[in-house]
Amino acid sequence: MTALQFPQLPASFYDSTPYLRHIRQAAHYYRVAPDAVLVATLCRIAAATPPTTYIDTPEPTPLNLIGALIAAPGNGKSLANTTAFRLVPDLGLGVNDSLPLGTGEGLVESYFESVSVMNDTGKGKHIEKRQAFKSGYFYCDEGETLFTLTTRKGATILQTLRTAWSGGVLGNTNANVETRRKLDRNSYRACVVVAFQPSCGSALVADSHGGTPQRFIFASATDKEMPTVAPSAPGILDYDATNEPVAIQVHTEILRELDTNKVNRARGTVQIDALDTHVDYNRIRVAALFALLDRRRFVDLDHWNNATLVLDNSKQVRRTLDTWATLNRLDEVDAQENERDYIDDKRETNKHARNIRRLTDNFINLVARQPGQLTQPQALSRLRLDRYQVTHDEIMTAVMATDRVEIKDKRLHLRHKT
């Protein structure tokens, strides 16, 4: 299999703010890649921020986030998630933390609890499911599990993830209150981190027609600049964790850039990669989370520029996955062709050997039927060797090896056994 080095954010990025240095220090202390810890940490901070907090863009933008941590087995994907937990251990009240990622229905169900409710008649009670959690942080330790879930009949997990990222309505509105599950638009926060091996990560990228990979932020869980000597443990992160409704304001230049991008796409004057259709939405979310880490409720140009670096790096990781998949497909094709060539060569060799054995037997039979009458050239000519691509020397060598034919006075005779 072809091995590729995944890109990572430069040291200058982490040196630009105290909170980014803090995240890198924690990652290096626990011997895990800072990029992977950063994405998982941003997801945890988003999960800790109530759904009443939103980004004040023309269409209010939620902070729901989905991260993909990419690395070979044993390279620290799970440890990145654990390190993010150590940096942001308490997500606050109303948050269902560290849930496994299962079915789409299970994701919605995790926001609900059974409660006892008085009947309309005022007599007796019944059990209803009501939304008990405003936020959920989901972690899938192996991306292959996600794809296994999608193969089940009626599976809705990818559709649910896409809707959850957008903050759209989730669940159902069955008439039966016992089976009714509905999360209204922007009434919940959903943040998901999935650890992928490159093979499954490339399969996610290949699923672009469904719109799923466009919503992911990709990060490598390997770090080629891991220091030899570990730094000290930095402790937990400090950030703005208010439970009050907040409209995070955005610098006018950023709003203008976002609007220009929308106008150009609407007019069809720019062509963008199908996998980049949601990049601006993820970029403004990451910028807003940087603002909260900066203990501010205003996204400035520095937050925006750093978010741009994160999303540009995400794009490069995604492209590396695509390149990795392409090269390994070529490797597989080469291996298959080599195997076919080997089999064909072996078949050809076996066929040639069978032809020599068959012609050798025919040669001996000719001599047996006409002993002392045929010369070597006469016998060989009757075999029609050109049909079988066998040489005279090959046949005569095989015939003489049987020790059943001898030449006397240029004539062929069967050798009498003694």
Coordinates of C-alpha atoms in Angstrom, one line a residue:
M1 CA 0.0 0.0 0.0
T2 CA 1.2 3.5 -0.8
A3 CA 2.0 5.7 2.3
L4 CA 1.5 9.4 2.2
Q5 CA 2.4 12.2 4.7
F6 CA -0.8 14.1 5.6
P7 CA -0.4 17.9 5.8
Q8 CA -0.6 19.7 9.1
L9 CA -1.0 23.3 10.4
P10 CA 2.3 25.2 10.7
A11 CA 3.9 26.2 13.9
S12 CA 3.2 29.8 13.2
F13 CA -0.5 29.1 13.4
Y14 CA -0.3 27.7 16.9
D15 CA 2.1 30.5 18.0
S16 CA -0.5 33.1 17.0
T17 CA -2.6 33.0 20.1
P18 CA -2.3 31.8 23.7
Y19 CA -5.2 29.3 23.4
L20 CA -3.7 27.7 20.3
R21 CA -0.4 27.4 22.1
H22 CA -2.2 25.8 25.0
I23 CA -3.9 23.2 22.7
R24 CA -0.5 22.4 21.0
Q25 CA 1.2 22.0 24.4
A26 CA -1.5 19.6 25.7
A27 CA -1.2 17.6 22.5
H28 CA 2.6 17.4 22.7
Y29 CA 2.4 16.5 26.4
Y30 CA 0.1 13.6 25.7
R31 CA 2.1 12.7 22.5
V32 CA -0.7 13.2 20.0
A33 CA -1.1 15.5 16.9
P34 CA -2.2 19.1 17.7
D35 CA -4.4 19.3 14.6
A36 CA -6.5 16.3 15.7
V37 CA -6.7 17.7 19.2
L38 CA -7.7 21.1 17.9
V39 CA -10.6 19.8 15.8
A40 CA -11.9 17.6 18.7
T41 CA -11.5 20.5 21.1
L42 CA -13.5 22.8 18.9
C43 CA -16.2 20.2 18.7
R44 CA -16.3 20.0 22.5
I45 CA -16.5 23.8 22.9
A46 CA -19.3 24.0 20.4
A47 CA -21.1 21.2 22.3
A48 CA -20.7 23.2 25.5
T49 CA -22.2 26.3 23.9
P50 CA -26.0 26.2 24.0
P51 CA -28.1 26.3 20.8
T52 CA -29.4 29.7 21.8
T53 CA -25.9 31.0 20.9
Y54 CA -25.6 31.5 17.1
I55 CA -23.5 33.5 14.6
D56 CA -25.2 36.7 13.6
T57 CA -25.1 36.3 9.8
P58 CA -28.0 37.2 7.5
E59 CA -29.2 33.6 8.0
P60 CA -28.3 32.8 11.6
T61 CA -25.6 30.1 11.6
P62 CA -25.4 27.4 14.3
L63 CA -22.2 26.1 15.8
N64 CA -22.9 22.5 15.1
L65 CA -19.6 20.9 14.0
I66 CA -18.4 17.5 12.6
G67 CA -14.7 16.5 12.7
A68 CA -12.8 13.7 11.0
L69 CA -9.5 12.6 12.5
I70 CA -7.4 10.7 9.9
A71 CA -4.5 8.3 10.7
A72 CA -3.4 4.7 10.4
P73 CA -4.3 2.3 13.2
G74 CA -2.6 3.1 16.5
N75 CA -1.6 6.6 15.5
G76 CA -3.5 8.5 18.2
K77 CA -7.0 9.2 16.9
S78 CA -8.6 8.0 20.1
L79 CA -5.9 9.8 22.2
A80 CA -6.7 13.0 20.4
N81 CA -10.3 12.8 21.5
T82 CA -9.2 12.0 25.1
T83 CA -6.9 15.0 25.1
A84 CA -9.7 17.2 24.0
F85 CA -11.7 15.9 26.9
R86 CA -8.9 16.8 29.3
L87 CA -8.8 20.3 27.9
V88 CA -12.6 20.7 28.1
P89 CA -13.8 18.2 30.7
D90 CA -17.1 19.8 31.7
L91 CA -19.6 20.6 29.0
G92 CA -22.1 21.9 31.5
L93 CA -25.7 21.1 32.3
G94 CA -28.0 19.8 29.6
V95 CA -25.2 18.3 27.6
N96 CA -25.1 14.5 26.8
D97 CA -21.4 13.9 26.6
S98 CA -19.2 11.3 24.9
L99 CA -22.0 9.3 23.3
P100 CA -21.2 6.6 20.8
L101 CA -22.4 7.2 17.3
G102 CA -25.1 4.7 16.3
T103 CA -28.2 5.0 14.1
G104 CA -29.9 8.2 13.0
E105 CA -32.8 7.3 15.2
G106 CA -30.5 6.7 18.1
L107 CA -28.8 10.1 17.7
V108 CA -32.2 11.8 18.0
E109 CA -33.3 9.6 20.9
S110 CA -30.2 10.6 22.9
Y111 CA -31.7 14.1 23.4
F112 CA -34.9 12.7 25.0
E113 CA -35.8 11.1 28.4
S114 CA -39.0 9.5 29.6
V115 CA -41.1 11.7 31.9
S116 CA -44.3 11.0 33.8
V117 CA -47.0 13.4 32.7
M118 CA -50.5 14.0 34.2
N119 CA -53.3 12.9 31.9
D120 CA -55.6 15.6 30.4
T121 CA -58.4 14.3 32.6
G122 CA -56.4 15.2 35.7
K123 CA -56.5 11.6 36.8
G124 CA -53.5 9.3 36.5
K125 CA -50.3 9.8 34.6
H126 CA -48.7 8.5 31.5
I127 CA -45.1 8.3 30.2
E128 CA -43.9 10.7 27.5
K129 CA -40.6 11.3 25.8
R130 CA -39.5 14.9 26.1
Q131 CA -36.3 16.7 25.1
A132 CA -34.0 16.6 28.2
F133 CA -30.7 17.6 26.6
K134 CA -30.0 20.7 24.5
S135 CA -26.6 19.4 23.3
G136 CA -24.8 16.2 22.4
Y137 CA -21.2 15.4 21.9
F138 CA -20.8 12.2 19.8
Y139 CA -17.6 10.2 19.2
C140 CA -17.1 7.3 16.8
D141 CA -13.8 5.5 17.5
E142 CA -13.7 3.8 14.1
G143 CA -15.1 5.3 10.9
E144 CA -15.7 1.8 9.5
T145 CA -18.5 1.5 12.0
L146 CA -20.2 4.5 10.4
F147 CA -20.1 2.9 7.0
T148 CA -21.3 -0.4 8.4
L149 CA -24.4 1.4 9.8
T150 CA -25.1 2.9 6.4
T151 CA -25.4 -0.6 4.8
R152 CA -28.4 -1.5 7.0
K153 CA -31.8 -1.4 5.4
G154 CA -33.5 2.0 6.1
A155 CA -30.3 3.4 7.6
T156 CA -30.5 7.2 8.2
I157 CA -27.3 8.0 10.0
L158 CA -25.7 10.0 7.2
Q159 CA -28.9 11.9 6.4
T160 CA -29.2 12.6 10.2
L161 CA -25.7 13.9 10.4
R162 CA -26.2 16.2 7.5
T163 CA -29.4 17.7 8.9
A164 CA -27.8 17.9 12.4
W165 CA -24.9 19.9 11.1
S166 CA -27.3 22.3 9.5
G167 CA -29.4 22.6 12.7
G168 CA -32.5 21.4 10.8
V169 CA -35.5 19.6 12.2
L170 CA -34.7 16.0 13.3
G171 CA -36.9 13.1 14.3
N172 CA -40.6 12.4 13.5
T173 CA -44.0 13.7 14.4
N174 CA -45.9 10.4 14.8
A175 CA -49.5 10.8 16.1
N176 CA -48.6 8.4 19.0
V177 CA -46.9 10.5 21.7
E178 CA -45.0 7.5 22.9
T179 CA -43.1 7.3 19.6
R180 CA -43.0 11.0 18.8
R181 CA -39.4 12.4 18.6
K182 CA -38.9 15.8 17.2
L183 CA -36.0 18.3 17.6
D184 CA -37.1 21.7 16.3
R185 CA -34.8 23.7 14.1
N186 CA -31.8 25.2 16.1
S187 CA -33.2 23.8 19.3
Y188 CA -30.3 21.6 19.9
R189 CA -26.5 21.4 19.4
A190 CA -24.9 18.4 17.8
C191 CA -21.2 17.9 17.6
V192 CA -19.6 14.8 16.2
V193 CA -16.0 13.5 16.0
V194 CA -15.2 10.4 13.9
A195 CA -11.8 8.7 13.8
F196 CA -11.0 7.3 10.3
Q197 CA -8.3 5.1 8.9
P198 CA -7.2 6.4 5.5
S199 CA -9.2 3.7 3.6
C200 CA -12.5 4.6 5.3
G201 CA -11.7 8.3 5.1
S202 CA -11.2 8.0 1.4
A203 CA -14.6 6.2 1.2
L204 CA -16.2 9.2 3.0
V205 CA -14.6 11.6 0.5
A206 CA -15.9 9.5 -2.4
D207 CA -19.5 9.9 -1.0
S208 CA -19.6 13.5 -2.1
H209 CA -22.9 13.1 -4.0
G210 CA -24.8 12.7 -0.7
G211 CA -23.3 15.9 0.7
T212 CA -21.7 14.3 3.8
P213 CA -17.9 14.9 3.4
Q214 CA -18.6 18.6 2.6
R215 CA -19.7 19.0 6.2
F216 CA -16.6 17.5 7.8
I217 CA -13.5 19.2 9.0
F218 CA -10.6 16.9 8.3
A219 CA -7.4 16.8 10.4
S220 CA -4.4 14.5 10.5
A221 CA -3.7 12.6 13.7
T222 CA 0.0 12.3 12.9
D223 CA 2.6 15.0 13.7
K224 CA 6.0 15.0 12.0
E225 CA 7.2 17.7 14.3
M226 CA 6.5 16.0 17.6
P227 CA 9.2 17.2 20.1
T228 CA 11.6 14.7 21.6
V229 CA 11.1 16.2 25.1
A230 CA 7.5 16.5 26.1
P231 CA 6.4 19.9 27.6
S232 CA 4.6 20.2 30.9
A233 CA 0.8 19.6 31.1
P234 CA -1.0 22.9 30.5
G235 CA -4.3 22.2 32.3
I236 CA -7.8 22.9 31.1
L237 CA -8.8 25.5 28.6
D238 CA -10.5 28.8 29.5
Y239 CA -13.2 30.0 27.2
D240 CA -16.5 31.9 27.2
A241 CA -19.0 29.3 28.3
T242 CA -22.1 31.5 29.0
N243 CA -25.5 29.8 29.1
E244 CA -27.3 33.0 28.1
P245 CA -28.6 33.5 24.5
V246 CA -25.8 35.1 22.5
A247 CA -25.6 36.5 19.0
I248 CA -22.0 36.3 18.0
Q249 CA -21.2 39.4 15.9
V250 CA -19.1 39.3 12.8
H251 CA -16.7 41.8 11.3
T252 CA -18.3 43.6 8.3
E253 CA -15.5 42.6 5.9
I254 CA -16.1 39.0 6.7
L255 CA -19.8 39.4 6.1
R256 CA -19.0 41.1 2.8
E257 CA -16.7 38.3 1.7
L258 CA -19.4 35.7 2.6
D259 CA -22.0 37.6 0.7
T260 CA -19.7 38.0 -2.4
N261 CA -19.0 34.3 -2.4
K262 CA -22.8 33.5 -2.3
V263 CA -23.5 36.0 -5.1
N264 CA -20.8 34.6 -7.4
R265 CA -22.0 31.0 -6.8
A266 CA -25.6 32.0 -7.5
R267 CA -24.6 33.7 -10.7
G268 CA -22.4 30.8 -11.7
T269 CA -19.4 33.0 -12.3
V270 CA -17.1 30.8 -10.2
Q271 CA -16.6 27.1 -10.3
I272 CA -15.8 25.4 -7.0
D273 CA -15.0 21.9 -6.1
A274 CA -18.1 19.9 -5.2
L275 CA -16.5 19.1 -1.9
D276 CA -16.0 22.8 -1.0
T277 CA -19.7 23.8 -1.2
H278 CA -20.0 24.2 2.6
V279 CA -16.5 25.5 3.3
D280 CA -17.6 29.1 4.2
Y281 CA -20.2 27.7 6.7
N282 CA -17.5 25.7 8.5
R283 CA -15.1 28.5 8.3
I284 CA -17.4 31.0 10.1
R285 CA -18.2 28.4 12.7
V286 CA -14.5 27.8 13.4
A287 CA -13.9 31.5 13.5
A288 CA -16.7 32.0 16.0
L289 CA -15.3 29.2 18.2
F290 CA -11.9 31.0 18.1
A291 CA -13.7 34.1 19.3
L292 CA -15.2 32.2 22.3
L293 CA -11.7 30.8 23.1
D294 CA -10.6 34.4 22.9
R295 CA -13.3 35.2 25.5
R296 CA -15.0 37.5 23.0
R297 CA -18.4 37.5 21.2
F298 CA -17.2 39.2 18.1
V299 CA -15.4 37.4 15.2
D300 CA -12.6 39.7 14.0
L301 CA -10.2 39.3 11.0
D302 CA -7.6 37.4 13.0
H303 CA -10.2 34.7 14.0
W304 CA -11.3 34.6 10.4
N305 CA -7.8 34.2 9.0
N306 CA -6.9 31.4 11.5
A307 CA -10.2 29.7 10.6
T308 CA -9.2 30.0 6.9
L309 CA -5.9 28.2 7.7
V310 CA -7.8 25.4 9.4
L311 CA -10.2 24.9 6.5
D312 CA -7.4 25.1 3.9
N313 CA -5.6 22.4 5.8
S314 CA -8.7 20.4 6.0
K315 CA -9.0 20.6 2.2
Q316 CA -5.4 19.5 1.8
V317 CA -6.0 16.5 4.2
R318 CA -9.1 15.6 2.2
R319 CA -7.2 15.8 -1.1
T320 CA -4.4 13.7 0.3
L321 CA -7.0 11.1 1.2
D322 CA -8.2 11.2 -2.4
T323 CA -4.7 10.9 -3.7
W324 CA -4.0 8.1 -1.3
A325 CA -7.1 6.2 -2.6
T326 CA -6.2 6.8 -6.2
L327 CA -2.6 5.6 -5.8
N328 CA -3.7 2.5 -3.8
R329 CA -6.3 1.7 -6.5
L330 CA -3.5 1.8 -9.0
D331 CA -1.4 -0.4 -6.7
E332 CA -4.2 -2.8 -6.6
V333 CA -4.6 -2.8 -10.3
D334 CA -0.9 -3.4 -10.8
A335 CA -1.0 -6.2 -8.3
Q336 CA -4.0 -7.8 -10.1
E337 CA -2.3 -7.4 -13.5
N338 CA 0.9 -8.9 -12.1
E339 CA -1.1 -11.8 -10.7
R340 CA -2.9 -12.3 -14.0
D341 CA 0.5 -12.2 -15.8
Y342 CA 1.9 -14.7 -13.4
I343 CA -1.0 -17.0 -13.9
D344 CA -0.9 -16.6 -17.7
D345 CA 2.8 -17.3 -17.7
K346 CA 2.3 -20.3 -15.6
R347 CA -0.5 -21.5 -17.8
E348 CA 1.6 -20.9 -20.9
T349 CA 4.5 -22.8 -19.3
N350 CA 2.3 -25.7 -18.4
K351 CA 0.8 -25.7 -21.8
H352 CA 4.2 -25.8 -23.4
A353 CA 5.3 -28.7 -21.2
R354 CA 2.1 -30.6 -22.0
N355 CA 2.8 -30.1 -25.8
I356 CA 6.3 -31.4 -25.4
R357 CA 5.1 -34.5 -23.6
R358 CA 2.3 -35.1 -26.2
L359 CA 4.7 -34.7 -29.1
T360 CA 7.3 -36.9 -27.5
D361 CA 4.7 -39.7 -27.1
N362 CA 3.7 -39.2 -30.8
F363 CA 7.4 -39.4 -31.9
I364 CA 7.9 -42.6 -30.0
N365 CA 4.6 -44.1 -31.5
L366 CA 5.8 -43.2 -35.0
V367 CA 9.1 -45.0 -34.4
A368 CA 7.2 -48.0 -32.9
R369 CA 4.9 -48.3 -36.0
Q370 CA 7.8 -47.9 -38.5
P371 CA 11.0 -49.1 -36.8
G372 CA 14.1 -48.5 -38.8
Q373 CA 12.2 -46.7 -41.6
L374 CA 12.3 -43.1 -40.5
T375 CA 15.1 -40.7 -40.2
Q376 CA 15.0 -38.1 -37.5
P377 CA 14.1 -35.2 -39.9
Q378 CA 11.3 -37.4 -41.4
A379 CA 9.8 -38.2 -38.0
L380 CA 10.0 -34.6 -36.8
S381 CA 8.3 -33.3 -40.0
R382 CA 5.3 -35.5 -39.4
L383 CA 4.7 -34.0 -36.0
R384 CA 4.0 -30.5 -37.4
L385 CA 5.9 -28.8 -34.6
D386 CA 5.1 -25.3 -35.9
R387 CA 1.5 -25.7 -34.7
Y388 CA 2.7 -26.1 -31.1
Q389 CA 5.6 -23.6 -31.0
V390 CA 8.0 -26.4 -30.0
T391 CA 11.6 -26.7 -31.4
H392 CA 13.3 -29.8 -32.9
D393 CA 15.9 -29.6 -30.1
E394 CA 13.2 -29.6 -27.4
I395 CA 11.5 -32.7 -28.8
M396 CA 14.7 -34.6 -29.4
T397 CA 16.0 -33.8 -26.0
A398 CA 12.8 -35.1 -24.5
V399 CA 12.7 -38.2 -26.7
M400 CA 16.3 -39.1 -25.8
A401 CA 15.6 -38.6 -22.1
T402 CA 13.0 -41.4 -22.3
D403 CA 15.8 -43.8 -23.3
R404 CA 13.3 -45.6 -25.6
V405 CA 14.7 -44.5 -29.0
E406 CA 18.0 -45.0 -30.6
I407 CA 19.6 -44.1 -34.0
K408 CA 21.3 -46.7 -36.1
D409 CA 22.6 -45.9 -39.6
K410 CA 20.6 -42.6 -39.4
R411 CA 17.4 -44.6 -38.8
L412 CA 15.2 -44.5 -35.8
H413 CA 14.6 -47.7 -33.8
L414 CA 13.0 -48.5 -30.5
R415 CA 15.5 -49.4 -27.8
H416 CA 15.0 -52.9 -26.6
K417 CA 14.6 -53.2 -22.8
T418 CA 17.0 -55.6 -21.1

